[in-house]
CSV table of C-alpha atoms in Angstrom, one decimal:
chain,number,residue,atom,x,y,z
A,1,UNK,CA,139.5,10.2,140.9
A,2,UNK,CA,135.8,10.7,141.7
A,3,UNK,CA,134.2,13.1,139.3
A,4,UNK,CA,130.8,14.8,139.8
A,5,UNK,CA,129.5,17.8,137.8
A,6,UNK,CA,132.9,19.6,137.7
A,7,UNK,CA,133.7,22.2,135.1
A,8,UNK,CA,135.7,20.3,132.4
A,9,UNK,CA,138.2,23.1,132.5
A,10,UNK,CA,139.3,22.2,136.1
A,11,UNK,CA,139.2,18.5,135.4
A,12,UNK,CA,141.4,19.0,132.3
A,13,UNK,CA,144.0,20.8,134.4
A,14,UNK,CA,144.0,18.0,136.9
A,15,UNK,CA,144.5,15.4,134.2
A,16,UNK,CA,147.2,17.4,132.5
A,17,UNK,CA,149.1,17.6,135.8
A,18,UNK,CA,149.2,13.8,135.9
A,19,UNK,CA,150.2,13.5,132.2
A,20,UNK,CA,153.0,15.9,132.6
A,21,UNK,CA,154.7,14.0,135.5
A,22,UNK,CA,158.3,12.7,135.0
A,23,UNK,CA,157.0,9.3,136.3
A,24,UNK,CA,155.4,7.6,133.4
A,25,UNK,CA,154.1,4.3,134.8
A,26,UNK,CA,150.7,5.5,136.0
A,27,UNK,CA,147.0,4.8,135.4
A,28,UNK,CA,144.2,7.2,136.0
A,29,UNK,CA,140.9,5.9,137.0
A,30,UNK,CA,138.1,8.5,136.6
A,31,UNK,CA,134.8,7.5,138.3
A,32,UNK,CA,131.9,9.5,136.9
A,33,UNK,CA,129.5,9.6,139.9
A,34,UNK,CA,126.3,9.9,137.8
A,35,UNK,CA,127.1,13.5,136.6
A,36,UNK,CA,124.3,15.1,134.7
A,37,UNK,CA,126.4,17.7,132.8
A,38,UNK,CA,126.4,16.8,129.1
A,39,UNK,CA,129.6,18.8,128.5
A,40,UNK,CA,131.4,16.9,131.2
A,41,UNK,CA,130.2,13.5,130.1
A,42,UNK,CA,131.5,14.1,126.6
A,43,UNK,CA,134.8,15.4,128.0
A,44,UNK,CA,135.2,12.3,130.1
A,45,UNK,CA,134.5,10.0,127.1
A,46,UNK,CA,137.1,11.9,125.1
A,47,UNK,CA,139.6,11.7,127.9
A,48,UNK,CA,139.2,7.9,128.0
A,49,UNK,CA,139.8,7.7,124.3
A,50,UNK,CA,142.9,9.9,124.4
A,51,UNK,CA,145.1,7.4,126.4
A,52,UNK,CA,145.1,3.8,127.3
A,53,UNK,CA,146.3,4.9,130.7
A,54,UNK,CA,143.0,6.5,131.4
A,55,UNK,CA,140.1,4.3,132.6
A,56,UNK,CA,136.5,5.7,132.9
A,57,UNK,CA,134.0,4.1,135.2
A,58,UNK,CA,130.5,5.5,135.0
A,59,UNK,CA,128.2,5.0,138.0
A,60,UNK,CA,124.4,4.8,137.3
A,61,UNK,CA,123.6,6.4,140.6
A,62,UNK,CA,125.3,9.0,142.7
A,63,UNK,CA,127.1,7.4,145.6
A,64,UNK,CA,129.1,10.4,146.7
A,65,UNK,CA,132.9,10.6,147.0
A,66,UNK,CA,133.3,7.4,149.2
A,67,UNK,CA,131.4,5.1,146.8
A,68,UNK,CA,133.1,6.6,143.7
A,69,UNK,CA,136.6,6.3,145.4
A,70,UNK,CA,135.9,2.6,146.4
A,71,UNK,CA,134.8,1.8,142.8
A,72,UNK,CA,138.1,3.3,141.5
A,73,UNK,CA,140.2,1.4,144.0
A,74,UNK,CA,138.5,-1.8,143.0
A,75,UNK,CA,139.7,-1.3,139.4
A,76,UNK,CA,143.3,-0.3,140.3
A,77,UNK,CA,146.1,-2.5,139.0
A,78,UNK,CA,149.2,-0.8,140.5
A,79,UNK,CA,151.0,-1.4,143.8
A,80,UNK,CA,150.3,2.2,145.0
A,81,UNK,CA,147.2,4.3,145.0
A,82,UNK,CA,147.2,8.1,145.2
A,83,UNK,CA,144.0,9.9,145.8
A,84,UNK,CA,143.2,13.0,143.9
A,85,UNK,CA,140.3,15.3,143.7
A,86,UNK,CA,138.7,16.4,140.4
A,87,UNK,CA,140.1,19.9,140.5
A,88,UNK,CA,143.6,19.2,142.0
A,89,UNK,CA,146.7,20.0,140.1
């Protein structure tokens, strides 16, 4: 999931929608695309600490959605990939 300067409220709802699924064998890769919002960066770090299923990648430079998505795909371990936006539920 590419993340860039989103309100943590919307990102939190997106993450909760994944956590509340019936299917439990998932991993969530969040790719912080050089966000400059301190509240978001702290929120992302706390999300990563909250579950071993959540992986945080932090890009040093903004590469836009395609670069962030490709970085996430490169880290994926599962057989299937689902794309999700930072404010989807």
